[in-house]
Coordinates of C-alpha atoms and ligand atoms in Angstrom, one line a residue:
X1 CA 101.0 128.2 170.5
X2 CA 103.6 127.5 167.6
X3 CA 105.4 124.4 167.5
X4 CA 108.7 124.2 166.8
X5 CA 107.8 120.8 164.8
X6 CA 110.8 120.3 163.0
X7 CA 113.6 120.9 165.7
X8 CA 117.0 121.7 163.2
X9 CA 119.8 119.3 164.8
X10 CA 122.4 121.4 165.2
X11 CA 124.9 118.2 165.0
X12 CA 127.9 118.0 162.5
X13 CA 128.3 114.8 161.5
X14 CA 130.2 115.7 158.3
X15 CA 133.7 113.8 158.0
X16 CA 136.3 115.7 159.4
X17 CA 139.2 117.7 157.5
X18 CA 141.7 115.3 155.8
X19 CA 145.3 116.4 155.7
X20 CA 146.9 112.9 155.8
X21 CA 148.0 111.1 152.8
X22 CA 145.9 110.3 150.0
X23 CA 147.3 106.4 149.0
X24 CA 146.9 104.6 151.5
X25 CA 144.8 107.1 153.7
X26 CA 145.1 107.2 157.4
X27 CA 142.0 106.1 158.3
X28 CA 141.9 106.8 161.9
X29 CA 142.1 110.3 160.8
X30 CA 138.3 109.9 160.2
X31 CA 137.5 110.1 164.1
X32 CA 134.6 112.0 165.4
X33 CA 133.4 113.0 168.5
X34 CA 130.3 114.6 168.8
X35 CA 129.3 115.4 172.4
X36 CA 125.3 115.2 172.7
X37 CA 122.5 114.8 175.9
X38 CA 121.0 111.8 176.5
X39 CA 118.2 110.9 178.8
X40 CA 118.5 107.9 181.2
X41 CA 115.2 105.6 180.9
X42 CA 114.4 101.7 182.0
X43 CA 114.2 99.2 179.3
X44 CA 110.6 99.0 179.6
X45 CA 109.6 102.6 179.4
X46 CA 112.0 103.6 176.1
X47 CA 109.0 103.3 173.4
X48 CA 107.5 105.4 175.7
X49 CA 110.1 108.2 175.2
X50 CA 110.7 107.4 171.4
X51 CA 106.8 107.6 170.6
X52 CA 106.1 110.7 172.2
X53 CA 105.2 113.8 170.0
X54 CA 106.1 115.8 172.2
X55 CA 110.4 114.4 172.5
X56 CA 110.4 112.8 168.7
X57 CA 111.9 115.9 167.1
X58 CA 114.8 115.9 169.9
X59 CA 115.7 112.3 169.5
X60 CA 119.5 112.0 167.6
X61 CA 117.9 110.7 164.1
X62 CA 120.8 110.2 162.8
X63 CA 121.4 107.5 159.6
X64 CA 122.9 104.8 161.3
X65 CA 122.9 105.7 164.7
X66 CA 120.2 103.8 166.8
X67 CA 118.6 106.6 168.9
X68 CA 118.2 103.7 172.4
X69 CA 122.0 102.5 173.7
X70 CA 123.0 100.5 176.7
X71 CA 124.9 103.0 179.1
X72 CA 129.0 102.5 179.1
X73 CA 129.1 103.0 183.0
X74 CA 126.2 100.5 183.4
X75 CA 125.4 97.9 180.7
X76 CA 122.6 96.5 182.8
X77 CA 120.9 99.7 183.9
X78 CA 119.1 102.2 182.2
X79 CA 119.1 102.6 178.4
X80 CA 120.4 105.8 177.3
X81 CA 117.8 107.5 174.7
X82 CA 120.1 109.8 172.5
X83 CA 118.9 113.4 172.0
X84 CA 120.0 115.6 168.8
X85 CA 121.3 118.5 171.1
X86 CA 123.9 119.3 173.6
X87 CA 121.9 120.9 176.3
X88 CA 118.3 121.0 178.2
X89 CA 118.4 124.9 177.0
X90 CA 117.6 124.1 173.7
X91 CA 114.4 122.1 174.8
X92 CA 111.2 124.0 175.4
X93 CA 109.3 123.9 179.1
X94 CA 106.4 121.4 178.1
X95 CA 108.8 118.2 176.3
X96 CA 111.4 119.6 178.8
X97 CA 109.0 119.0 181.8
X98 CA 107.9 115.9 179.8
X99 CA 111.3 114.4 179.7
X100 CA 111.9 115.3 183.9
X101 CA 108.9 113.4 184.6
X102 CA 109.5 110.4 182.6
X103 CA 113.0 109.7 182.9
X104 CA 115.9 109.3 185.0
X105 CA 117.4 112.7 184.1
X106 CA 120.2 113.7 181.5
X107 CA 123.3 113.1 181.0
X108 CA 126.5 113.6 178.6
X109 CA 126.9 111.6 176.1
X110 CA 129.6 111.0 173.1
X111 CA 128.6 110.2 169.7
X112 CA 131.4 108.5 168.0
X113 CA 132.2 108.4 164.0
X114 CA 134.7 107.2 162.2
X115 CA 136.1 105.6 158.8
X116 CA 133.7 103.3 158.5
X117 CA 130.4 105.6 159.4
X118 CA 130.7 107.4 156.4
X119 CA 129.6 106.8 152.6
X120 CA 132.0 106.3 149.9
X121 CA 131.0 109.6 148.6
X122 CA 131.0 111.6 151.9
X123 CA 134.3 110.2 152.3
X124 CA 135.7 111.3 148.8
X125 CA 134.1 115.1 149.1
X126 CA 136.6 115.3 152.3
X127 CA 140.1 114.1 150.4
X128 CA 139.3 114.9 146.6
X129 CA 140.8 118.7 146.1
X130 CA 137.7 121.1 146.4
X131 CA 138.0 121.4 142.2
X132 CA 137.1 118.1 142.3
X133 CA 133.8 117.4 144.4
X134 CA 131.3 118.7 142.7
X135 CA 131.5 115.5 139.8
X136 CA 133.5 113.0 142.0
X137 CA 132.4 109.4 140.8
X138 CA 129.4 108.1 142.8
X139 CA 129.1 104.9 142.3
X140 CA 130.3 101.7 139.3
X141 CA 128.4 98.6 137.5
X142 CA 129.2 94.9 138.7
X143 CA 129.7 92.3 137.5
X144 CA 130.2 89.1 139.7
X145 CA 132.6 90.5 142.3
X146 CA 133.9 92.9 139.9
X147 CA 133.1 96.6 140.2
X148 CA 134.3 98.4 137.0
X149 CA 134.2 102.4 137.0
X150 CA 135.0 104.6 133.8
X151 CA 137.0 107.4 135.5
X152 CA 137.3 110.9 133.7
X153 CA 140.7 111.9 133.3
X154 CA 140.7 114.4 136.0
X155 CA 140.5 111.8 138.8
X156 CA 142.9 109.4 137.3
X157 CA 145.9 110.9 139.6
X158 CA 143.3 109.8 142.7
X159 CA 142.4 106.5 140.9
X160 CA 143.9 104.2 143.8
X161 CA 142.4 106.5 146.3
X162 CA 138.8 106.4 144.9
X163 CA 139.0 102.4 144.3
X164 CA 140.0 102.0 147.8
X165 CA 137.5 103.9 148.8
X166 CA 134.7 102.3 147.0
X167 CA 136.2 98.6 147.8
X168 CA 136.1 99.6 151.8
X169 CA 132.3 100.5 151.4
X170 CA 131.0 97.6 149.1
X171 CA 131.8 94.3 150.9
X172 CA 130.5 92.3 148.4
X173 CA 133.2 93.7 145.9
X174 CA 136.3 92.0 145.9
X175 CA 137.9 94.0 142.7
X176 CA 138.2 97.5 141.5
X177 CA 138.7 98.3 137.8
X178 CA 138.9 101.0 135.9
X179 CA 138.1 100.1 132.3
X180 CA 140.6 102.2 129.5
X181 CA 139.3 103.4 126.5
X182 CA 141.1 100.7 124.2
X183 CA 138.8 98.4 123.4
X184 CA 140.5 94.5 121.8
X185 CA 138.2 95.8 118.4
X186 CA 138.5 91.9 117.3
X187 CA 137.1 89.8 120.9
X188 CA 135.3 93.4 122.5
X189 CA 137.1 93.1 125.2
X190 CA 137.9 95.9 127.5
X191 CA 141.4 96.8 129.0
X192 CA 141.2 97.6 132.1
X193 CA 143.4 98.1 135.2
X194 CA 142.9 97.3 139.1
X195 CA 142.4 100.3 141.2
X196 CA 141.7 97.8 144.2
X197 CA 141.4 94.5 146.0
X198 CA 142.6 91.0 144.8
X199 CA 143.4 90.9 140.7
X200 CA 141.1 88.3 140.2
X201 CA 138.2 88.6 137.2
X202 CA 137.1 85.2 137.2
X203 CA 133.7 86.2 138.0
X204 CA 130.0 84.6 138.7
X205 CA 127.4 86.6 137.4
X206 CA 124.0 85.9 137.3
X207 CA 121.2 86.6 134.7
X208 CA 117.8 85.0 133.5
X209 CA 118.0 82.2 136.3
X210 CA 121.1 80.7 134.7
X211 CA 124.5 81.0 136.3
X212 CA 127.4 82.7 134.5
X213 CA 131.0 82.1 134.8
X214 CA 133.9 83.9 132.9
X215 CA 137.1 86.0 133.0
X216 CA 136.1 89.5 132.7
X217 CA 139.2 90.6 131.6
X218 CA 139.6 88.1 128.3
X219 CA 135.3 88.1 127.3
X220 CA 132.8 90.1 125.9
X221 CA 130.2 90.9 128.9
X222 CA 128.1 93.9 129.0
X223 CA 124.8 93.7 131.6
X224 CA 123.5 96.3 130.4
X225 CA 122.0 94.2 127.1
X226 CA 120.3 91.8 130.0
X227 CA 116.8 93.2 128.7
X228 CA 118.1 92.7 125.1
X229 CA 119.1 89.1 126.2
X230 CA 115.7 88.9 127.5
X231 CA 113.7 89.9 124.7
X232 CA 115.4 87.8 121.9
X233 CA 114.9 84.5 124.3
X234 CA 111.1 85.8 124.3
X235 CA 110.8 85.4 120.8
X236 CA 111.7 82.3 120.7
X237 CA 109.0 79.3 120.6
X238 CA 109.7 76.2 123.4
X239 CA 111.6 73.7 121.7
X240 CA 112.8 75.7 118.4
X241 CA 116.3 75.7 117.3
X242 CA 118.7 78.9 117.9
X243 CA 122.2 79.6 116.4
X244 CA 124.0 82.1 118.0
X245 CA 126.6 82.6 115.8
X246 CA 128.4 85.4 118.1
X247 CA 127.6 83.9 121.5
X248 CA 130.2 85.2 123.5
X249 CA 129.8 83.3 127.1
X250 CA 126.1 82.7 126.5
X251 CA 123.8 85.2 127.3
X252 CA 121.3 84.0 124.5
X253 CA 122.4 80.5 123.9
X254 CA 122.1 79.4 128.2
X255 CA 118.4 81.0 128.8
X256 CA 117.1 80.0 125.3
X257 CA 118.3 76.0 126.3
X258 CA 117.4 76.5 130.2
X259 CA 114.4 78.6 129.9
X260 CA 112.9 77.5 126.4
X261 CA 114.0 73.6 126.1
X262 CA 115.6 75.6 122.9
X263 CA 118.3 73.5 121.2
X264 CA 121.5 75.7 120.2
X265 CA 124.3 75.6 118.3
X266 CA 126.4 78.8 120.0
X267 CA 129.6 79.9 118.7
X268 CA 132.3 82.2 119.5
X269 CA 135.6 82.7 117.9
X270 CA 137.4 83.6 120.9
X271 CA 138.9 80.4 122.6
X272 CA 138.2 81.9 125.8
X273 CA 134.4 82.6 125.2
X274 CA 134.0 79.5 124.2
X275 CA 136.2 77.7 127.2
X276 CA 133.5 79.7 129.5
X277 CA 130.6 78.9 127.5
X278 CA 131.3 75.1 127.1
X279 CA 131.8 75.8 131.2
X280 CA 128.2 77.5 132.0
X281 CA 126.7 75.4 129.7
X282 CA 127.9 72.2 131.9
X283 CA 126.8 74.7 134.6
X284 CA 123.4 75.3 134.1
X285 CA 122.8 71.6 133.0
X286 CA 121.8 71.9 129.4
X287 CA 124.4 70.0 128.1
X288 CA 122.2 67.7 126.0
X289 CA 121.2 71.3 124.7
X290 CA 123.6 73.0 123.4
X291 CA 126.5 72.5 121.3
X292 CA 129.6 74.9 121.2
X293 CA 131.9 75.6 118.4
X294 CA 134.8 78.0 117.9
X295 CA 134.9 79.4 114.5
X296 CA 134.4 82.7 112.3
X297 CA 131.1 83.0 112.1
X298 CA 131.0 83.0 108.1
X299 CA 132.4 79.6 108.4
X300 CA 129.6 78.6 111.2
X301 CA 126.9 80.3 109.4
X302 CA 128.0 78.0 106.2
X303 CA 128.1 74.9 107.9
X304 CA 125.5 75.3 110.6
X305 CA 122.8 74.3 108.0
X306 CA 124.0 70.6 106.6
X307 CA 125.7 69.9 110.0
X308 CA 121.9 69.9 112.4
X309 CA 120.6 68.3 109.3
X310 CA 123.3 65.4 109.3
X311 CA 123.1 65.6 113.6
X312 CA 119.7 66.7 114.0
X313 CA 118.9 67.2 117.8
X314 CA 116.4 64.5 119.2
X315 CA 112.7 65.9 119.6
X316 CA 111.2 69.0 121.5
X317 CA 109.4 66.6 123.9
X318 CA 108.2 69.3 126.7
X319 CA 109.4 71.9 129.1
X320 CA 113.0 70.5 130.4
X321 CA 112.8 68.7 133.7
X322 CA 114.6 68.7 137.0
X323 CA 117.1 65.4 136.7
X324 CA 115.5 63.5 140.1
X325 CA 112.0 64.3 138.3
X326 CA 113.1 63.1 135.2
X327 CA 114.6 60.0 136.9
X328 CA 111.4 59.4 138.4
X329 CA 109.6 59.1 135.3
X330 CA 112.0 56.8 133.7
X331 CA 111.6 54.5 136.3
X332 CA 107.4 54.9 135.9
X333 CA 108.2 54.4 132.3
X334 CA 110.0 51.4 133.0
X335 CA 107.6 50.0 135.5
X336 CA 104.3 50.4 132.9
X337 CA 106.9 49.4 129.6
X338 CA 107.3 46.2 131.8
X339 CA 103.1 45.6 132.2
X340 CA 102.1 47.8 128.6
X341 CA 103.2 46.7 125.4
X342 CA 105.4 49.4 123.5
X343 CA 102.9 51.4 122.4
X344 CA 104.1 52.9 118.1
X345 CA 106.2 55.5 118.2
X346 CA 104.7 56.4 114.4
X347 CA 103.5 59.8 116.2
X348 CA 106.9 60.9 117.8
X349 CA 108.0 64.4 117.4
X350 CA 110.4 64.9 114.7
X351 CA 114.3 65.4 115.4
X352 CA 115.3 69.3 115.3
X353 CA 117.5 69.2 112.4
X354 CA 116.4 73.2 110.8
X355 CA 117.2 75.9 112.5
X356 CA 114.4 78.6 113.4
X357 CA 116.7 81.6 114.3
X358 CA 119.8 82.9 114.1
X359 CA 121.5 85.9 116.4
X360 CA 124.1 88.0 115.6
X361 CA 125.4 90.2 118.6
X362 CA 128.2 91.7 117.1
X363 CA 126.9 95.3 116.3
X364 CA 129.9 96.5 114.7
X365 CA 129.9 93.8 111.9
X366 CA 127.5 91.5 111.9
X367 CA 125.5 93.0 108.9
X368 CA 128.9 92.8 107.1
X369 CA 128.3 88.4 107.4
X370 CA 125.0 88.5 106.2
X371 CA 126.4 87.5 102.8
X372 CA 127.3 84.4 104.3
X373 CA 123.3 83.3 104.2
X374 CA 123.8 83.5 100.3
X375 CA 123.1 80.2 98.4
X376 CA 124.4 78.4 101.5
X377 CA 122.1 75.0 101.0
X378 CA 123.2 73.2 98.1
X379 CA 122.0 69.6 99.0
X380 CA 118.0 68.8 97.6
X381 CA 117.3 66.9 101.1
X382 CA 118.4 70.1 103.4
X383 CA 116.1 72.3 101.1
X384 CA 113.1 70.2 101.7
X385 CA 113.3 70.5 105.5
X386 CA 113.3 74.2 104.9
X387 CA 110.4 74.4 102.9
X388 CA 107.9 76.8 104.5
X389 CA 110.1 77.2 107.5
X390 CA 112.4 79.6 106.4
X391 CA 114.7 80.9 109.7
X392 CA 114.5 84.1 111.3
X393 CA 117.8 86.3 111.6
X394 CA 118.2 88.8 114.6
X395 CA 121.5 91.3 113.8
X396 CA 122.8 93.4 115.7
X397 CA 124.1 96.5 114.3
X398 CA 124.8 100.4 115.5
X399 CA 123.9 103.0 113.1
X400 CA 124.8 106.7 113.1
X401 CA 121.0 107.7 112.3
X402 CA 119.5 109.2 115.4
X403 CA 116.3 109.4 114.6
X404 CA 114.2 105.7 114.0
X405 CA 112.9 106.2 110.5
X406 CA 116.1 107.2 109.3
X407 CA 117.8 104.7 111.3
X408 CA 115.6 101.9 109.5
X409 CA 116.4 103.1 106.0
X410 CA 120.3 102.9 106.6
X411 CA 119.6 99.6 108.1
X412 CA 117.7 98.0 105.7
X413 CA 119.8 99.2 103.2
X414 CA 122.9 97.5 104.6
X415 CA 120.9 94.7 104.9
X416 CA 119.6 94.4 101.5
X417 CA 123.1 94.9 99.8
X418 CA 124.1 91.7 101.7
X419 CA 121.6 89.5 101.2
X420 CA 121.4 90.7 97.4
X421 CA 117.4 90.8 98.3
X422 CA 114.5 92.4 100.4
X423 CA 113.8 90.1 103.0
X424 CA 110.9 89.2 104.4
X425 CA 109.2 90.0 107.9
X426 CA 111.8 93.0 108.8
X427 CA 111.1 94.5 112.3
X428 CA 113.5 97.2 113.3
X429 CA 114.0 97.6 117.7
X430 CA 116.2 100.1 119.1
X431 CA 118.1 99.0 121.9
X432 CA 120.3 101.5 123.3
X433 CA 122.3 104.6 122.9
X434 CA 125.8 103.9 123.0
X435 CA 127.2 107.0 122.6
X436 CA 126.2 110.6 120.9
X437 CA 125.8 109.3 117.6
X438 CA 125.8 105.5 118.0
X439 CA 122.6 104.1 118.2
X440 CA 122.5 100.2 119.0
X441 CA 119.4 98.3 117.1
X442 CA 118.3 94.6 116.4
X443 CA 116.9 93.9 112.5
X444 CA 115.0 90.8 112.3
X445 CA 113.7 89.8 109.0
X446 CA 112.6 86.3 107.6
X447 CA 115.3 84.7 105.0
X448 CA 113.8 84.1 101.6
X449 CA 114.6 81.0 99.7
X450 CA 116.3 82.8 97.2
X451 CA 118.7 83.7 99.8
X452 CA 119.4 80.3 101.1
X453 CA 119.4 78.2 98.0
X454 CA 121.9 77.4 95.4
Ligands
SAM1 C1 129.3 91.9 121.3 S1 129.9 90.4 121.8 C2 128.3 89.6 122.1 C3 128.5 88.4 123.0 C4 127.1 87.8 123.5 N1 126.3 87.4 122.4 C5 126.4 88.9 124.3 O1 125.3 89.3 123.9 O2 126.9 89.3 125.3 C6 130.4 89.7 120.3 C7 131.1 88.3 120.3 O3 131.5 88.0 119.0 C8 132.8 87.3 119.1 N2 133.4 87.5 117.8 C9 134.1 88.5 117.3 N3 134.4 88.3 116.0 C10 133.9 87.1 115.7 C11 133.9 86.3 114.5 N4 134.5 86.7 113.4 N5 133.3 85.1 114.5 C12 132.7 84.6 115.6 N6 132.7 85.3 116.8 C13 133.3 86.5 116.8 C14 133.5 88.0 120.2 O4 134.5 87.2 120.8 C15 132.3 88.3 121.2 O5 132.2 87.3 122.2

């Protein structure tokens, strides 16, 4: 006997035509009934229905429907088990039989749908213009609260409609945006304009274990570079000293002092970067850490070497502690200072006052302040701290080279002009496409003394 062993529900639970308005819709128009059987069975004896082989294909398996209900007429009787059909003629003799015997017989039943049943996207494939489905927007990126899509122009006379739409369906979004092509070419930040919910881009976003706070609508924040954030916080040892010279709300700087005991000096020209920066790092309680500064990064880059060397940070002394932990062994400390005598601190590590690495986020430029390195330590004493520890740069820069090997010669070559020499230790990463013809990559290479020196 053949078994009809995936039974086709012949239920339409499509959205209904939309005629009504498109801004705001008319959202009872959404309303479905859908008239199906259902069988009437005790509490106790439903898994007995649902687990059968011989009923499972007829039970309603719809998403989001749950297939056991209480009964409308009698909450504390029978449970109803919903069926995918509208009538005992579409069930063969033996489940048919199966279904008699077991249960308290059928009834009618009505499904209903509305609004809020339906995806975002099953929504919009119902009130978009048929010309229009096929490449209707699907979904956005977040940050924080903030869901920012980059509509084509086609669906910009539905913009309102779409953000509405999404916002209704994501209830952990408070705020639509669609971001505009302008880009503020100085600070990277994007224009963008509210398609829906409150106009509010003060946002907390989260990355690496730290805690991020900023206005999304006057800083640099792209999540995509989280792995990029990631890898250059990898390369750095515990305890070595990081200058982010373009360092935006602190993607680098905040993990490198939280997760590394790094100490930073992080900069960002834009007052309000570095308002939000100053913020997360208070935030994420590295404080002691890191030190913000707003100023061109030529300027920082010039002074960043005498200025740790005339304020060195204290010592790397170990992974950073929880405050109540570190509280606790202050008050050991104090306890066995009291009994021990002070033991020499002859040993101590030295204070951090060279910096290891510098990073340079700022793709469309940064090889352009690479000059900035040259003959930048004039003093005799600031030379000596750097001898044999010669910093690491990490720049950002995009390249119109597709392919890698070309993309490293254009790179270097940049580079080289700059600096006015061939660096040392050059590695060459690709880190993402940007566009058809805009490659994104991060050149590290070791400065030389030549470089640095007067
Ligand atoms: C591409 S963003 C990178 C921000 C951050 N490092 C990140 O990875 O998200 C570049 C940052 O450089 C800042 N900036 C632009 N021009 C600058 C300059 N001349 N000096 C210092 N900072 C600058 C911008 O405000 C922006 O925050």
């Amino acid at each position: 006997m053949s078994r009809d062993i995936h039974h086709k529900s012949h239920l339409d639970t499509s959205p209904p035509q939309y005629n009504g308005p498109l801004y705001p819709l008319d959202k009872d128009a959404f309303r479905k009934s859908i008239p199906i059987l259902a069988v009437r069975v005790p509490a106790s004896q439903t898994a007995t229905v649902l687990n059968s082989d011989l009923t499972r294909r007829y039970l309603v398996g719809i998403p989001k429907v749950r297939p056991v209900v209480r009964n409308p007429s009698d909450p504390d009787g029978d449970r109803l088990v919903l069926l995918n059909i509208t009538s005992q003629a579409e069930i063969p003799p033996e489940p048919l039989e199966f279904l008699k015997s077991k249960t308290n017989g059928f009834t009618d039943y009505v499904l209903n749908l509305d609004y809020d049943y339906w995806t975002a996207s099953e929504i919009l494939q119902v009130i978009l213009p048929e010309d229009l489905r096929e490449g209707a927007p699907v979904g956005f990126a977040t940050t924080g609260h903030v869901a920012h899509m980059n509509l084509n122009d086609e669906y910009l006379p539905y913009k309102k409609t779409i953000g509405q739409v999404f916002l209704d369906k994501n209830k952990l979004i408070k705020t639509i945006v669609n971001k505009l092509d302008n880009i503020d070419t100085q600070f990277r930040v994007f224009d963008m304009e509210v398609l829906a919910g409150e106009p509010n881009f003060v946002v907390e976003h989260h990355e690496s274990d730290c805690r991020f706070t900023f206005d999304f609508s006057k800083v640099y924040w792209n999540s995509r570079l989280h792995t990029e954030h990631d890898r250059i916080v990898s390369l750095l040892k515990p305890g070595e000293v990081l200058a982010d010279v373009f360092a935006g709300v602190g993607p680098f700087a905040i993990p490198a002092a939280k997760n590394k005991t790094c100490a930073v000096l992080a900069n960002d020209l834009n007052p309000e970067s570095a308002k939000y920066l100053s913020k997360n790092v208070q935030d994420n309680d590295v404080s002691d850490l890191v030190r913000v500064s707003c100023q061109d990064g030529r300027a920082f880059i010039r002074d960043a070497f005498q200025q740790i060397y005339d304020m060195p940070f204290p010592p790397y002394t170990g992974p950073k502690i929880s405050k109540t932990l570190a509280r606790k062994l202050q008050k050991q400390a104090k306890k066995a200072s009291e009994s021990v005598p002070v033991a020499s601190n002859s040993d101590s590590p030295p204070s951090r006052r060279t910096i290891d690495h510098f990073v340079m986020n700022l793709p469309d430029t940064a090889i352009l302040f690479l000059d900035a390195f040259k003959d930048v330590i004039t003093s005799q004493e600031v030379k000596d701290a750097y001898e044999g520890k010669m910093p690491l740069v990490h720049c950002h820069c995009f390249t119109r080279e597709l392919e890698q090997i070309s993309a490293e010669v254009d790179i270097k070559k940049r580079v080289e002009e700059k600096l006015g020499h061939t660096p040392e230790e050059y590695s060459i990463v690709h880190v993402r496409s940007v566009a058809p013809n805009k490659e994104m990559y991060c050149v590290s290479f070791r400065l030389l003394p030549e470089i640095l020196f007067a």
